[in-house]
Amino acid sequence: MHNKYNLTSIESIFKYFTIMCITSSFFILFIIIVNFSEVNHFMLMNYSLINKEIILLLLILPMIFKLGLFPFHIWINDVYLGINMISIYLISIIPKLTTILILIRVPTINNLMILVALATIILGSLYGINQSSIKLLIAFSGIVNLSLIVLSISATHETFSIPIVYTISYLLSFIGLMMGLIYLKAIYLHDIIGIYSYKKFIAFCSMVSILSVLGFPPLIGFLAKFMLLKGLIINDDMAICFVVIACSFISTFFYLRMINLQFNFENQKLKI
């Protein structure tokens, strides 16, 4: 059984690094093409609208793949299920943080990014409802919040304040939650049942982190979501605002379920 787990872990890590290397190579290749075109007035970049859209699309697709957004979210399930919580913690922060920072600086096709973000938010919220694996809950929660960061860039037309605040707030909440899960060695939801009875501090910190990710006032996550919704309303994107609020209500179910299980005092572990 131990050997089987090691093989699965190695396979997942190999998949992850293969995907990251391929997407990074394509991104660098397209950056080189763009720079070469601008310097040498290459015919590919004759500053026509069509060619600009194509080049931007080629630049954006590797970043969508890296973030695991729709329709390139399939690889996340295989990778996250096959690795341990520490590895999930590492690959969920540094690579995706750098991708978000690049996305803030690189011009994008706003309409495309909005559609991708909304589709990912809807799918991630729905997929998380019936999950009993904490790894998959982290995966779906991650892509939903990454999509909200993408929305803060593309829909609100903000390139600094809202994306940076949302990124920082999510990172702080995510780090707090992951530290508790790593300490508890929790893999499935039944592993966290009743932890308040013997790990009160861990349960409390985990609850605060979950509520912050959820956007519960007066935590920092609430400030980030408030700024995002305010930006959407100012830009008269009421339909997008409605989708974000509706999916947030759906996500509330599995976030509150995690909190409820931690404060469940029954000795017998329940079947999730």
mmCIF file of C-alpha atoms in Angstrom:
data_model
loop_
_atom_site.group_PDB
_atom_site.id
_atom_site.type_symbol
_atom_site.label_atom_id
_atom_site.label_comp_id
_atom_site.label_asym_id
_atom_site.label_seq_id
_atom_site.Cartn_x
_atom_site.Cartn_y
_atom_site.Cartn_z
ATOM 1 C CA MET A 1 0.000 0.000 0.000
ATOM 2 C CA HIS A 2 2.865 2.350 0.845
ATOM 3 C CA ASN A 3 4.595 1.592 -2.459
ATOM 4 C CA LYS A 4 1.352 2.184 -4.343
ATOM 5 C CA TYR A 5 0.990 5.588 -2.681
ATOM 6 C CA ASN A 6 4.592 6.476 -3.586
ATOM 7 C CA LEU A 7 4.003 5.546 -7.220
ATOM 8 C CA THR A 8 0.825 7.647 -7.305
ATOM 9 C CA SER A 9 2.661 10.565 -5.736
ATOM 10 C CA ILE A 10 5.527 10.319 -8.224
ATOM 11 C CA GLU A 11 3.072 10.130 -11.124
ATOM 12 C CA SER A 12 1.196 13.207 -9.886
ATOM 13 C CA ILE A 13 4.388 15.195 -9.402
ATOM 14 C CA PHE A 14 5.569 14.172 -12.884
ATOM 15 C CA LYS A 15 2.243 15.306 -14.378
ATOM 16 C CA TYR A 16 2.452 18.620 -12.568
ATOM 17 C CA PHE A 17 5.999 19.463 -13.622
ATOM 18 C CA THR A 18 5.328 18.318 -17.193
ATOM 19 C CA ILE A 19 2.311 20.604 -17.449
ATOM 20 C CA MET A 20 4.158 23.542 -15.880
ATOM 21 C CA CYS A 21 7.209 23.103 -18.136
ATOM 22 C CA ILE A 22 5.124 22.890 -21.317
ATOM 23 C CA THR A 23 2.961 25.914 -20.465
ATOM 24 C CA SER A 24 5.993 27.974 -19.389
ATOM 25 C CA SER A 25 7.815 27.074 -22.601
ATOM 26 C CA PHE A 26 4.872 28.191 -24.729
ATOM 27 C CA PHE A 27 4.515 31.411 -22.751
ATOM 28 C CA ILE A 28 8.211 32.265 -23.161
ATOM 29 C CA LEU A 29 8.036 31.367 -26.866
ATOM 30 C CA PHE A 30 5.125 33.741 -27.455
ATOM 31 C CA ILE A 31 6.863 36.505 -25.477
ATOM 32 C CA ILE A 32 9.922 36.100 -27.723
ATOM 33 C CA ILE A 33 7.728 36.228 -30.843
ATOM 34 C CA VAL A 34 6.020 39.410 -29.645
ATOM 35 C CA ASN A 35 9.319 41.128 -28.795
ATOM 36 C CA PHE A 36 10.898 40.052 -32.082
ATOM 37 C CA SER A 37 7.861 41.324 -33.981
ATOM 38 C CA GLU A 38 7.882 44.724 -32.292
ATOM 39 C CA VAL A 39 11.620 45.277 -32.708
ATOM 40 C CA ASN A 40 11.925 44.047 -36.284
ATOM 41 C CA HIS A 41 8.451 45.046 -37.527
ATOM 42 C CA PHE A 42 7.809 41.436 -38.363
ATOM 43 C CA MET A 43 4.762 40.938 -40.576
ATOM 44 C CA LEU A 44 3.013 38.845 -37.881
ATOM 45 C CA MET A 45 2.513 42.000 -35.832
ATOM 46 C CA ASN A 46 1.275 44.591 -38.270
ATOM 47 C CA TYR A 47 -0.811 46.103 -35.487
ATOM 48 C CA SER A 48 -4.063 44.922 -36.946
ATOM 49 C CA LEU A 49 -6.837 44.082 -34.484
ATOM 50 C CA ILE A 50 -7.053 40.412 -35.473
ATOM 51 C CA ASN A 51 -3.351 39.733 -35.019
ATOM 52 C CA LYS A 52 -3.293 41.520 -31.670
ATOM 53 C CA GLU A 53 -6.182 39.369 -30.430
ATOM 54 C CA ILE A 54 -4.457 36.190 -31.596
ATOM 55 C CA ILE A 55 -1.168 37.093 -29.912
ATOM 56 C CA LEU A 56 -2.927 38.021 -26.670
ATOM 57 C CA LEU A 57 -4.853 34.744 -26.774
ATOM 58 C CA LEU A 58 -1.619 32.775 -27.185
ATOM 59 C CA LEU A 59 -0.153 34.630 -24.204
ATOM 60 C CA ILE A 60 -3.216 34.099 -22.008
ATOM 61 C CA LEU A 61 -3.855 30.381 -22.629
ATOM 62 C CA PRO A 62 -0.689 29.134 -20.820
ATOM 63 C CA MET A 63 -1.597 31.246 -17.787
ATOM 64 C CA ILE A 64 -5.162 29.885 -17.746
ATOM 65 C CA PHE A 65 -3.679 26.376 -17.874
ATOM 66 C CA LYS A 66 -1.274 27.135 -15.014
ATOM 67 C CA LEU A 67 -4.040 28.489 -12.797
ATOM 68 C CA GLY A 68 -6.265 25.492 -13.545
ATOM 69 C CA LEU A 69 -9.157 27.585 -14.785
ATOM 70 C CA PHE A 70 -11.919 26.299 -17.068
ATOM 71 C CA PRO A 71 -11.557 24.492 -19.456
ATOM 72 C CA PHE A 72 -8.073 23.455 -18.284
ATOM 73 C CA HIS A 73 -9.071 22.424 -14.766
ATOM 74 C CA ILE A 74 -9.037 18.630 -15.260
ATOM 75 C CA TRP A 75 -5.383 18.161 -14.326
ATOM 76 C CA ILE A 76 -5.915 19.593 -10.838
ATOM 77 C CA ASN A 77 -7.942 16.568 -9.648
ATOM 78 C CA ASP A 78 -5.243 14.044 -10.588
ATOM 79 C CA VAL A 79 -2.369 16.099 -9.226
ATOM 80 C CA TYR A 80 -3.947 17.131 -5.907
ATOM 81 C CA LEU A 81 -5.233 13.637 -5.077
ATOM 82 C CA GLY A 82 -1.830 12.047 -5.636
ATOM 83 C CA ILE A 83 0.353 14.333 -3.488
ATOM 84 C CA ASN A 84 0.514 15.122 0.215
ATOM 85 C CA MET A 85 -0.781 18.266 1.915
ATOM 86 C CA ILE A 86 2.641 19.927 2.156
ATOM 87 C CA SER A 87 3.112 19.583 -1.603
ATOM 88 C CA ILE A 88 -0.381 20.998 -2.185
ATOM 89 C CA TYR A 89 0.532 23.920 0.075
ATOM 90 C CA LEU A 90 3.671 24.641 -1.958
ATOM 91 C CA ILE A 91 2.217 24.344 -5.464
ATOM 92 C CA SER A 92 -0.845 26.367 -4.474
ATOM 93 C CA ILE A 93 1.125 29.445 -3.451
ATOM 94 C CA ILE A 94 4.369 30.229 -5.282
ATOM 95 C CA PRO A 95 3.545 29.157 -8.885
ATOM 96 C CA LYS A 96 0.029 30.590 -8.843
ATOM 97 C CA LEU A 97 1.106 33.800 -7.114
ATOM 98 C CA THR A 98 3.707 34.468 -9.804
ATOM 99 C CA THR A 99 1.138 33.690 -12.521
ATOM 100 C CA ILE A 100 -1.324 36.171 -11.002
ATOM 101 C CA LEU A 101 1.383 38.864 -10.836
ATOM 102 C CA ILE A 102 2.207 38.253 -14.504
ATOM 103 C CA LEU A 103 -1.495 38.380 -15.384
ATOM 104 C CA ILE A 104 -1.776 41.761 -13.663
ATOM 105 C CA ARG A 105 1.023 43.182 -15.813
ATOM 106 C CA VAL A 106 0.232 41.528 -19.144
ATOM 107 C CA PRO A 107 -2.589 42.952 -21.312
ATOM 108 C CA THR A 108 -5.476 40.508 -21.614
ATOM 109 C CA ILE A 109 -8.675 39.927 -23.566
ATOM 110 C CA ASN A 110 -11.090 41.064 -20.892
ATOM 111 C CA ASN A 111 -14.233 39.432 -22.284
ATOM 112 C CA LEU A 112 -12.517 36.055 -22.630
ATOM 113 C CA MET A 113 -11.057 36.189 -19.132
ATOM 114 C CA ILE A 114 -14.435 37.148 -17.672
ATOM 115 C CA LEU A 115 -16.128 34.164 -19.352
ATOM 116 C CA VAL A 116 -13.366 31.793 -18.204
ATOM 117 C CA ALA A 117 -13.526 33.136 -14.644
ATOM 118 C CA LEU A 118 -17.320 32.898 -14.421
ATOM 119 C CA ALA A 119 -17.363 29.345 -15.811
ATOM 120 C CA THR A 120 -14.679 28.313 -13.304
ATOM 121 C CA ILE A 121 -16.519 29.924 -10.384
ATOM 122 C CA ILE A 122 -19.745 28.076 -11.252
ATOM 123 C CA LEU A 123 -18.049 24.701 -11.787
ATOM 124 C CA GLY A 124 -15.816 25.000 -8.717
ATOM 125 C CA SER A 125 -18.750 25.923 -6.474
ATOM 126 C CA LEU A 126 -20.885 23.038 -7.731
ATOM 127 C CA TYR A 127 -18.087 20.440 -7.663
ATOM 128 C CA GLY A 128 -17.276 21.222 -4.031
ATOM 129 C CA ILE A 129 -20.739 20.393 -2.679
ATOM 130 C CA ASN A 130 -20.496 16.585 -2.566
ATOM 131 C CA GLN A 131 -16.764 16.253 -1.911
ATOM 132 C CA SER A 132 -15.481 14.334 1.086
ATOM 133 C CA SER A 133 -11.814 14.763 0.155
ATOM 134 C CA ILE A 134 -10.215 17.813 1.759
ATOM 135 C CA LYS A 135 -7.642 17.879 -1.047
ATOM 136 C CA LEU A 136 -10.345 18.329 -3.678
ATOM 137 C CA LEU A 137 -12.130 20.911 -1.530
ATOM 138 C CA ILE A 138 -8.887 22.880 -1.390
ATOM 139 C CA ALA A 139 -8.475 22.472 -5.154
ATOM 140 C CA PHE A 140 -11.972 23.714 -5.999
ATOM 141 C CA SER A 141 -11.832 26.477 -3.414
ATOM 142 C CA GLY A 142 -8.508 27.547 -4.901
ATOM 143 C CA ILE A 143 -9.693 27.798 -8.501
ATOM 144 C CA VAL A 144 -12.831 29.673 -7.400
ATOM 145 C CA ASN A 145 -10.784 32.282 -5.564
ATOM 146 C CA LEU A 146 -8.244 32.494 -8.381
ATOM 147 C CA SER A 147 -11.161 33.138 -10.730
ATOM 148 C CA LEU A 148 -12.355 35.940 -8.462
ATOM 149 C CA ILE A 149 -8.874 37.467 -8.646
ATOM 150 C CA VAL A 150 -9.000 37.198 -12.446
ATOM 151 C CA LEU A 151 -12.414 38.910 -12.350
ATOM 152 C CA SER A 152 -10.963 41.696 -10.214
ATOM 153 C CA ILE A 153 -8.406 42.285 -12.987
ATOM 154 C CA SER A 154 -10.599 41.928 -16.067
ATOM 155 C CA ALA A 155 -14.078 43.029 -14.984
ATOM 156 C CA THR A 156 -13.234 45.928 -12.656
ATOM 157 C CA HIS A 157 -10.391 47.177 -14.890
ATOM 158 C CA GLU A 158 -8.208 47.471 -11.802
ATOM 159 C CA THR A 159 -4.550 46.534 -12.232
ATOM 160 C CA PHE A 160 -3.369 46.962 -8.655
ATOM 161 C CA SER A 161 -5.594 47.733 -5.662
ATOM 162 C CA ILE A 162 -8.395 45.144 -5.847
ATOM 163 C CA PRO A 163 -6.306 42.245 -7.286
ATOM 164 C CA ILE A 164 -3.476 42.787 -4.805
ATOM 165 C CA VAL A 165 -5.796 43.109 -1.784
ATOM 166 C CA TYR A 166 -7.734 39.997 -2.817
ATOM 167 C CA THR A 167 -4.532 38.015 -3.443
ATOM 168 C CA ILE A 168 -3.037 38.969 -0.074
ATOM 169 C CA SER A 169 -6.261 38.238 1.821
ATOM 170 C CA TYR A 170 -6.675 34.840 0.173
ATOM 171 C CA LEU A 171 -3.030 33.907 0.783
ATOM 172 C CA LEU A 172 -3.265 34.754 4.496
ATOM 173 C CA SER A 173 -6.497 32.785 4.880
ATOM 174 C CA PHE A 174 -5.186 29.847 2.838
ATOM 175 C CA ILE A 175 -1.919 29.651 4.772
ATOM 176 C CA GLY A 176 -3.783 29.638 8.095
ATOM 177 C CA LEU A 177 -6.114 26.864 6.922
ATOM 178 C CA MET A 178 -3.334 24.726 5.431
ATOM 179 C CA MET A 179 -1.160 24.953 8.536
ATOM 180 C CA GLY A 180 -3.980 23.487 10.594
ATOM 181 C CA LEU A 181 -4.719 20.710 8.096
ATOM 182 C CA ILE A 182 -1.045 19.787 7.789
ATOM 183 C CA TYR A 183 -0.720 19.662 11.582
ATOM 184 C CA LEU A 184 -3.802 17.429 11.873
ATOM 185 C CA LYS A 185 -2.749 15.275 8.878
ATOM 186 C CA ALA A 186 -6.348 15.515 7.679
ATOM 187 C CA ILE A 187 -7.124 14.007 4.274
ATOM 188 C CA TYR A 188 -10.893 13.486 4.423
ATOM 189 C CA LEU A 189 -13.656 15.394 6.149
ATOM 190 C CA HIS A 190 -14.146 12.650 8.749
ATOM 191 C CA ASP A 191 -10.567 13.316 9.912
ATOM 192 C CA ILE A 192 -11.559 16.704 11.328
ATOM 193 C CA ILE A 193 -14.697 15.611 13.190
ATOM 194 C CA GLY A 194 -14.662 16.814 16.794
ATOM 195 C CA ILE A 195 -11.131 18.270 16.753
ATOM 196 C CA TYR A 196 -12.328 21.123 18.972
ATOM 197 C CA SER A 197 -12.576 18.682 21.872
ATOM 198 C CA TYR A 198 -8.824 18.043 21.888
ATOM 199 C CA LYS A 199 -7.276 20.778 19.652
ATOM 200 C CA LYS A 200 -9.198 23.913 20.545
ATOM 201 C CA PHE A 201 -6.645 26.416 19.231
ATOM 202 C CA ILE A 202 -6.241 24.593 15.890
ATOM 203 C CA ALA A 203 -10.012 24.355 15.480
ATOM 204 C CA PHE A 204 -10.456 28.056 16.248
ATOM 205 C CA CYS A 205 -7.701 29.155 13.833
ATOM 206 C CA SER A 206 -9.088 26.858 11.159
ATOM 207 C CA MET A 207 -12.578 28.284 11.659
ATOM 208 C CA VAL A 208 -11.287 31.861 11.329
ATOM 209 C CA SER A 209 -9.373 30.969 8.156
ATOM 210 C CA ILE A 210 -12.402 29.266 6.600
ATOM 211 C CA LEU A 211 -14.671 32.211 7.443
ATOM 212 C CA SER A 212 -12.104 34.586 5.949
ATOM 213 C CA VAL A 213 -11.989 32.600 2.697
ATOM 214 C CA LEU A 214 -15.784 32.646 2.736
ATOM 215 C CA GLY A 215 -15.743 36.443 3.096
ATOM 216 C CA PHE A 216 -17.327 36.690 6.530
ATOM 217 C CA PRO A 217 -17.140 40.161 8.174
ATOM 218 C CA PRO A 218 -15.086 41.625 9.765
ATOM 219 C CA LEU A 219 -12.271 39.346 8.514
ATOM 220 C CA ILE A 220 -9.847 40.341 5.758
ATOM 221 C CA GLY A 221 -11.573 38.098 3.225
ATOM 222 C CA PHE A 222 -14.713 40.209 3.593
ATOM 223 C CA LEU A 223 -12.769 43.356 2.686
ATOM 224 C CA ALA A 224 -11.467 41.719 -0.486
ATOM 225 C CA LYS A 225 -14.890 40.493 -1.645
ATOM 226 C CA PHE A 226 -16.485 43.804 -0.724
ATOM 227 C CA MET A 227 -13.951 45.670 -2.871
ATOM 228 C CA LEU A 228 -14.542 43.231 -5.752
ATOM 229 C CA LEU A 229 -18.345 43.558 -5.628
ATOM 230 C CA LYS A 230 -18.077 47.329 -5.280
ATOM 231 C CA GLY A 231 -15.837 47.461 -8.369
ATOM 232 C CA LEU A 232 -18.300 45.339 -10.339
ATOM 233 C CA ILE A 233 -21.217 47.559 -9.328
ATOM 234 C CA ILE A 234 -19.311 50.740 -10.223
ATOM 235 C CA ASN A 235 -18.629 49.285 -13.679
ATOM 236 C CA ASP A 236 -22.324 48.361 -13.985
ATOM 237 C CA ASP A 237 -21.564 44.623 -14.238
ATOM 238 C CA MET A 238 -24.650 43.574 -12.306
ATOM 239 C CA ALA A 239 -24.967 40.187 -14.045
ATOM 240 C CA ILE A 240 -21.403 39.256 -13.070
ATOM 241 C CA CYS A 241 -22.054 40.515 -9.541
ATOM 242 C CA PHE A 242 -25.151 38.305 -9.301
ATOM 243 C CA VAL A 243 -23.208 35.196 -10.428
ATOM 244 C CA VAL A 244 -20.446 35.880 -7.879
ATOM 245 C CA ILE A 245 -22.950 36.304 -5.034
ATOM 246 C CA ALA A 246 -24.967 33.222 -6.044
ATOM 247 C CA CYS A 247 -21.856 31.022 -6.246
ATOM 248 C CA SER A 248 -20.638 32.410 -2.920
ATOM 249 C CA PHE A 249 -23.870 31.175 -1.319
ATOM 250 C CA ILE A 250 -23.296 27.734 -2.868
ATOM 251 C CA SER A 251 -19.703 27.655 -1.598
ATOM 252 C CA THR A 252 -20.955 28.578 1.866
ATOM 253 C CA PHE A 253 -22.387 25.068 2.177
ATOM 254 C CA PHE A 254 -19.109 23.147 2.095
ATOM 255 C CA TYR A 255 -17.200 25.818 4.042
ATOM 256 C CA LEU A 256 -19.714 25.740 6.897
ATOM 257 C CA ARG A 257 -19.811 21.956 6.748
ATOM 258 C CA MET A 258 -16.082 21.886 7.533
ATOM 259 C CA ILE A 259 -16.630 24.186 10.515
ATOM 260 C CA ASN A 260 -19.593 22.162 11.738
ATOM 261 C CA LEU A 261 -17.613 18.909 11.650
ATOM 262 C CA GLN A 262 -14.784 20.411 13.695
ATOM 263 C CA PHE A 263 -17.194 21.304 16.480
ATOM 264 C CA ASN A 264 -19.037 17.974 16.361
ATOM 265 C CA PHE A 265 -18.603 16.374 19.783
ATOM 266 C CA GLU A 266 -19.764 12.879 18.917
ATOM 267 C CA ASN A 267 -17.091 10.283 19.541
ATOM 268 C CA GLN A 268 -18.134 8.092 16.655
ATOM 269 C CA LYS A 269 -16.872 9.260 13.311
ATOM 270 C CA LEU A 270 -19.645 9.963 10.898
ATOM 271 C CA LYS A 271 -19.777 8.741 7.358
ATOM 272 C CA ILE A 272 -19.527 11.704 5.008
#
